[in-house]
Amino acid sequence: MFRALRVNNAFVTSSVVRNFRAGIPSNYKKTIEQLAKNISLKDAKVLVRVDFNVPQSKTDGQITDDTRIREALPTINFLTSNGAKVILASHCGRPKGQVNEKMRMGPMAERLSKLLGGKPVPAVKDCIGPEVDSAVAAMKSGDIIMLENARFYKEEEKNNADFAQKLGKHADIYVNDAFGTAHRAHASTEGVAHQAKHKVAGFLLEKEIKFLKGAVDAPERPFAAIVGGAKVSTKIPVIKSLIEKCDKIFVGGGMIFTFYRAQGLSVGKSMVEEDMINMAKDLLAQAKEKGVKFFLPTDVIVANEFKADADAKAVSVNDIPPDWLGLDIGPESIATFKSELSSCKTVVWNGPMGVFEFEKFAAGTFGIAHMLADVTAGGGTTIIGGGDSVAAVAAAKLESKMSHISTGGGASLEMLEGLELPGVACLDNA
């Protein structure tokens, strides 16, 4: 059972928008909808940074998940319906500043056209230069073109000012709707904004800001965070920040074993970051000092090897066998987490509780997903902060049961840390 302590020995990112009561920063950054109330969009050339870095089949290049393209539809439809000339910019993969035929934007333009009911979306074979000039000159009111992969130029990731000027030379308005890359100060996400008279947020970026910044700045309480994943080292900044803001923090995944070692427990062959043990001690002490209830599981599911069909059993965290390794939180911990989360009004989740790709070790992660669905149904706000948590919610077929599913991994974490993202900071204030 969990001990009655403020720091407990428990097992130590279009989404449906519903029941959102956290403070919305309505006066933070100007949106395209706000801009359209002040100026006409008809025939305005609008450069929209979208995130069309979608999964594709390695065999035939076909798009296997078009979620990111669908997420951009509200902004694209709003602009075209108002008569704007829409110029889409994105990246795909990591071509390292060179043309890579497997990373061209053509398939994304084709899929977007299909989603728009057959509306033409020509794919330009470059993102700067004469071909772009000609394509833009030929555009009519309501037209859309798709520029080539911005990362085919090494200057993109270096945020080169000359490249940004060339990329944005036609833009009367710049719209950032690519939250997943907003934490990168690249030419297409930050530099190009300085070329346009107006730079605003699209509907997707606006939604991400409302939920993630709203949750950080003014959550309805009790406010809880669930943090999982393999390593403490990758989550230190966000855990530190959440300790300052949350009422409860639940930790799962491989990182818990570093916390157990910090408490003097034996963890068998479970993963431990030896150089993070002192940091784990500090985080526990900080939570106690702030009066934050910090939950680490009391039991875990251990296996005799890291395999889907390994022998597995539930054990107390005090009794992990020497030659076994922990791969999920245990049933006692799942029950306690559920009880503690049931009263929360705002919950943010980033990172799985175990190796949920293996069925034997998925109960903790899927259990959390179902718990959050219950929180949403009870009127709370649930925010899935990108990464593997999103994949887990999708695998559990619970996407429609969450208040918000973030499209960003690293961007979600940085916003939850309270950092201002370069791709957001460069936009006009509301």
PDB file of N, CA and C in Angstrom, residues 13-15 50-51 53 66-72 176-183 203-209 211-212 383-387 390 404-413:
ATOM      1  N   THR A  13       2.131  14.128 -27.815  1.00  0.00           N
ATOM      2  CA  THR A  13       1.933  14.910 -27.495  1.00  0.00           C
ATOM      3  C   THR A  13       1.509  14.387 -28.844  1.00  0.00           C
ATOM      4  N   SER A  14      -7.787  15.935 -35.742  1.00  0.00           N
ATOM      5  CA  SER A  14      -7.883  16.969 -34.799  1.00  0.00           C
ATOM      6  C   SER A  14      -8.483  16.368 -33.583  1.00  0.00           C
ATOM      7  N   SER A  15      -7.669  16.768 -32.362  1.00  0.00           N
ATOM      8  CA  SER A  15      -8.037  16.279 -31.067  1.00  0.00           C
ATOM      9  C   SER A  15      -9.391  16.844 -30.664  1.00  0.00           C
ATOM     10  N   VAL A  50       3.375  24.480 -41.995  1.00  0.00           N
ATOM     11  CA  VAL A  50       2.645  23.314 -41.508  1.00  0.00           C
ATOM     12  C   VAL A  50       3.650  22.232 -41.128  1.00  0.00           C
ATOM     13  N   ASP A  51       3.184  21.217 -40.447  1.00  0.00           N
ATOM     14  CA  ASP A  51       4.042  20.074 -40.111  1.00  0.00           C
ATOM     15  C   ASP A  51       3.513  18.856 -40.855  1.00  0.00           C
ATOM     16  N   ASN A  53       5.430  16.416 -41.822  1.00  0.00           N
ATOM     17  CA  ASN A  53       6.447  15.370 -41.658  1.00  0.00           C
ATOM     18  C   ASN A  53       5.737  14.096 -41.195  1.00  0.00           C
ATOM     19  N   ASP A  66      -2.028  10.201 -41.931  1.00  0.00           N
ATOM     20  CA  ASP A  66      -2.138  11.585 -42.399  1.00  0.00           C
ATOM     21  C   ASP A  66      -2.698  12.529 -41.336  1.00  0.00           C
ATOM     22  N   THR A  67      -2.573  12.143 -40.066  1.00  0.00           N
ATOM     23  CA  THR A  67      -3.125  12.956 -38.977  1.00  0.00           C
ATOM     24  C   THR A  67      -2.624  14.395 -39.035  1.00  0.00           C
ATOM     25  N   ARG A  68      -1.325  14.579 -39.247  1.00  0.00           N
ATOM     26  CA  ARG A  68      -0.779  15.936 -39.231  1.00  0.00           C
ATOM     27  C   ARG A  68      -1.321  16.785 -40.377  1.00  0.00           C
ATOM     28  N   ILE A  69      -1.609  16.157 -41.491  1.00  0.00           N
ATOM     29  CA  ILE A  69      -2.195  16.893 -42.614  1.00  0.00           C
ATOM     30  C   ILE A  69      -3.628  17.284 -42.274  1.00  0.00           C
ATOM     31  N   ARG A  70      -4.365  16.344 -41.691  1.00  0.00           N
ATOM     32  CA  ARG A  70      -5.745  16.636 -41.294  1.00  0.00           C
ATOM     33  C   ARG A  70      -5.804  17.759 -40.252  1.00  0.00           C
ATOM     34  N   GLU A  71      -4.831  17.781 -39.350  1.00  0.00           N
ATOM     35  CA  GLU A  71      -4.814  18.804 -38.297  1.00  0.00           C
ATOM     36  C   GLU A  71      -4.657  20.206 -38.872  1.00  0.00           C
ATOM     37  N   ALA A  72      -4.073  20.315 -40.067  1.00  0.00           N
ATOM     38  CA  ALA A  72      -3.856  21.626 -40.689  1.00  0.00           C
ATOM     39  C   ALA A  72      -5.063  22.110 -41.481  1.00  0.00           C
ATOM     40  N   ASN A 176       2.091  30.423 -38.470  1.00  0.00           N
ATOM     41  CA  ASN A 176       2.726  29.203 -37.966  1.00  0.00           C
ATOM     42  C   ASN A 176       1.630  28.288 -37.451  1.00  0.00           C
ATOM     43  N   ASP A 177       1.515  27.112 -38.058  1.00  0.00           N
ATOM     44  CA  ASP A 177       0.552  26.114 -37.602  1.00  0.00           C
ATOM     45  C   ASP A 177       1.246  24.782 -37.364  1.00  0.00           C
ATOM     46  N   ALA A 178       2.568  24.847 -37.139  1.00  0.00           N
ATOM     47  CA  ALA A 178       3.374  23.633 -36.967  1.00  0.00           C
ATOM     48  C   ALA A 178       3.913  23.577 -35.542  1.00  0.00           C
ATOM     49  N   PHE A 179       3.049  23.199 -34.605  1.00  0.00           N
ATOM     50  CA  PHE A 179       3.480  23.175 -33.209  1.00  0.00           C
ATOM     51  C   PHE A 179       4.624  22.198 -32.976  1.00  0.00           C
ATOM     52  N   GLY A 180       4.624  21.093 -33.699  1.00  0.00           N
ATOM     53  CA  GLY A 180       5.645  20.066 -33.489  1.00  0.00           C
ATOM     54  C   GLY A 180       7.059  20.538 -33.737  1.00  0.00           C
ATOM     55  N   THR A 181       7.220  21.648 -34.491  1.00  0.00           N
ATOM     56  CA  THR A 181       8.562  22.186 -34.745  1.00  0.00           C
ATOM     57  C   THR A 181       8.736  23.583 -34.156  1.00  0.00           C
ATOM     58  N   ALA A 182       7.768  24.032 -33.360  1.00  0.00           N
ATOM     59  CA  ALA A 182       7.813  25.396 -32.824  1.00  0.00           C
ATOM     60  C   ALA A 182       8.932  25.605 -31.813  1.00  0.00           C
ATOM     61  N   HIS A 183       9.500  24.511 -31.296  1.00  0.00           N
ATOM     62  CA  HIS A 183      10.616  24.658 -30.359  1.00  0.00           C
ATOM     63  C   HIS A 183      11.953  24.749 -31.077  1.00  0.00           C
ATOM     64  N   PHE A 203      -4.928  27.799 -36.391  1.00  0.00           N
ATOM     65  CA  PHE A 203      -5.853  27.217 -35.430  1.00  0.00           C
ATOM     66  C   PHE A 203      -5.225  26.091 -34.602  1.00  0.00           C
ATOM     67  N   LEU A 204      -4.369  25.281 -35.221  1.00  0.00           N
ATOM     68  CA  LEU A 204      -3.737  24.188 -34.480  1.00  0.00           C
ATOM     69  C   LEU A 204      -2.782  24.732 -33.432  1.00  0.00           C
ATOM     70  N   LEU A 205      -1.941  25.679 -33.823  1.00  0.00           N
ATOM     71  CA  LEU A 205      -1.004  26.268 -32.864  1.00  0.00           C
ATOM     72  C   LEU A 205      -1.758  26.973 -31.746  1.00  0.00           C
ATOM     73  N   GLU A 206      -2.824  27.660 -32.105  1.00  0.00           N
ATOM     74  CA  GLU A 206      -3.649  28.339 -31.103  1.00  0.00           C
ATOM     75  C   GLU A 206      -4.181  27.344 -30.071  1.00  0.00           C
ATOM     76  N   LYS A 207      -4.663  26.204 -30.555  1.00  0.00           N
ATOM     77  CA  LYS A 207      -5.217  25.190 -29.656  1.00  0.00           C
ATOM     78  C   LYS A 207      -4.144  24.634 -28.721  1.00  0.00           C
ATOM     79  N   GLU A 208      -2.963  24.375 -29.260  1.00  0.00           N
ATOM     80  CA  GLU A 208      -1.872  23.856 -28.428  1.00  0.00           C
ATOM     81  C   GLU A 208      -1.511  24.858 -27.332  1.00  0.00           C
ATOM     82  N   ILE A 209      -1.431  26.129 -27.707  1.00  0.00           N
ATOM     83  CA  ILE A 209      -1.088  27.160 -26.723  1.00  0.00           C
ATOM     84  C   ILE A 209      -2.155  27.240 -25.639  1.00  0.00           C
ATOM     85  N   PHE A 211      -4.205  24.985 -24.514  1.00  0.00           N
ATOM     86  CA  PHE A 211      -4.193  23.864 -23.576  1.00  0.00           C
ATOM     87  C   PHE A 211      -2.897  23.797 -22.772  1.00  0.00           C
ATOM     88  N   LEU A 212      -1.766  23.805 -23.458  1.00  0.00           N
ATOM     89  CA  LEU A 212      -0.507  23.583 -22.756  1.00  0.00           C
ATOM     90  C   LEU A 212      -0.081  24.783 -21.915  1.00  0.00           C
ATOM     91  N   ILE A 383      -4.782  16.268 -20.915  1.00  0.00           N
ATOM     92  CA  ILE A 383      -3.880  16.715 -21.974  1.00  0.00           C
ATOM     93  C   ILE A 383      -2.809  15.663 -22.186  1.00  0.00           C
ATOM     94  N   ILE A 384      -2.749  15.118 -23.389  1.00  0.00           N
ATOM     95  CA  ILE A 384      -1.743  14.114 -23.721  1.00  0.00           C
ATOM     96  C   ILE A 384      -0.588  14.833 -24.399  1.00  0.00           C
ATOM     97  N   GLY A 385       0.551  14.851 -23.738  1.00  0.00           N
ATOM     98  CA  GLY A 385       1.665  15.708 -24.150  1.00  0.00           C
ATOM     99  C   GLY A 385       2.618  15.127 -25.153  1.00  0.00           C
ATOM    100  N   GLY A 386       2.102  14.555 -26.220  1.00  0.00           N
ATOM    101  CA  GLY A 386       2.969  14.137 -27.321  1.00  0.00           C
ATOM    102  C   GLY A 386       3.692  12.823 -27.077  1.00  0.00           C
ATOM    103  N   GLY A 387       4.456  12.403 -28.103  1.00  0.00           N
ATOM    104  CA  GLY A 387       5.304  11.223 -28.004  1.00  0.00           C
ATOM    105  C   GLY A 387       4.560   9.914 -27.866  1.00  0.00           C
ATOM    106  N   VAL A 390       0.800   9.560 -26.915  1.00  0.00           N
ATOM    107  CA  VAL A 390      -0.176   9.693 -27.999  1.00  0.00           C
ATOM    108  C   VAL A 390      -0.390   8.336 -28.667  1.00  0.00           C
ATOM    109  N   HIS A 404      -7.397  16.993 -25.040  1.00  0.00           N
ATOM    110  CA  HIS A 404      -6.459  17.484 -26.050  1.00  0.00           C
ATOM    111  C   HIS A 404      -5.308  16.508 -26.209  1.00  0.00           C
ATOM    112  N   ILE A 405      -4.988  16.194 -27.468  1.00  0.00           N
ATOM    113  CA  ILE A 405      -3.823  15.358 -27.769  1.00  0.00           C
ATOM    114  C   ILE A 405      -2.845  16.217 -28.535  1.00  0.00           C
ATOM    115  N   SER A 406      -1.707  16.481 -27.934  1.00  0.00           N
ATOM    116  CA  SER A 406      -0.743  17.393 -28.539  1.00  0.00           C
ATOM    117  C   SER A 406      -0.060  16.765 -29.741  1.00  0.00           C
ATOM    118  N   THR A 407       0.237  17.617 -30.737  1.00  0.00           N
ATOM    119  CA  THR A 407       0.940  17.162 -31.937  1.00  0.00           C
ATOM    120  C   THR A 407       2.452  17.283 -31.786  1.00  0.00           C
ATOM    121  N   GLY A 408       2.911  17.778 -30.647  1.00  0.00           N
ATOM    122  CA  GLY A 408       4.346  17.975 -30.459  1.00  0.00           C
ATOM    123  C   GLY A 408       4.904  17.126 -29.345  1.00  0.00           C
ATOM    124  N   GLY A 409       6.103  16.616 -29.509  1.00  0.00           N
ATOM    125  CA  GLY A 409       6.791  15.874 -28.458  1.00  0.00           C
ATOM    126  C   GLY A 409       7.666  16.818 -27.656  1.00  0.00           C
ATOM    127  N   GLY A 410       8.818  17.183 -28.236  1.00  0.00           N
ATOM    128  CA  GLY A 410       9.731  18.109 -27.570  1.00  0.00           C
ATOM    129  C   GLY A 410       9.087  19.459 -27.314  1.00  0.00           C
ATOM    130  N   ALA A 411       8.264  19.919 -28.251  1.00  0.00           N
ATOM    131  CA  ALA A 411       7.598  21.213 -28.081  1.00  0.00           C
ATOM    132  C   ALA A 411       6.642  21.178 -26.898  1.00  0.00           C
ATOM    133  N   SER A 412       5.931  20.072 -26.738  1.00  0.00           N
ATOM    134  CA  SER A 412       5.011  19.932 -25.601  1.00  0.00           C
ATOM    135  C   SER A 412       5.770  19.995 -24.287  1.00  0.00           C
ATOM    136  N   LEU A 413       6.879  19.264 -24.211  1.00  0.00           N
ATOM    137  CA  LEU A 413       7.667  19.251 -22.980  1.00  0.00           C
ATOM    138  C   LEU A 413       8.181  20.647 -22.638  1.00  0.00           C
TER     139      LEU A 413
END
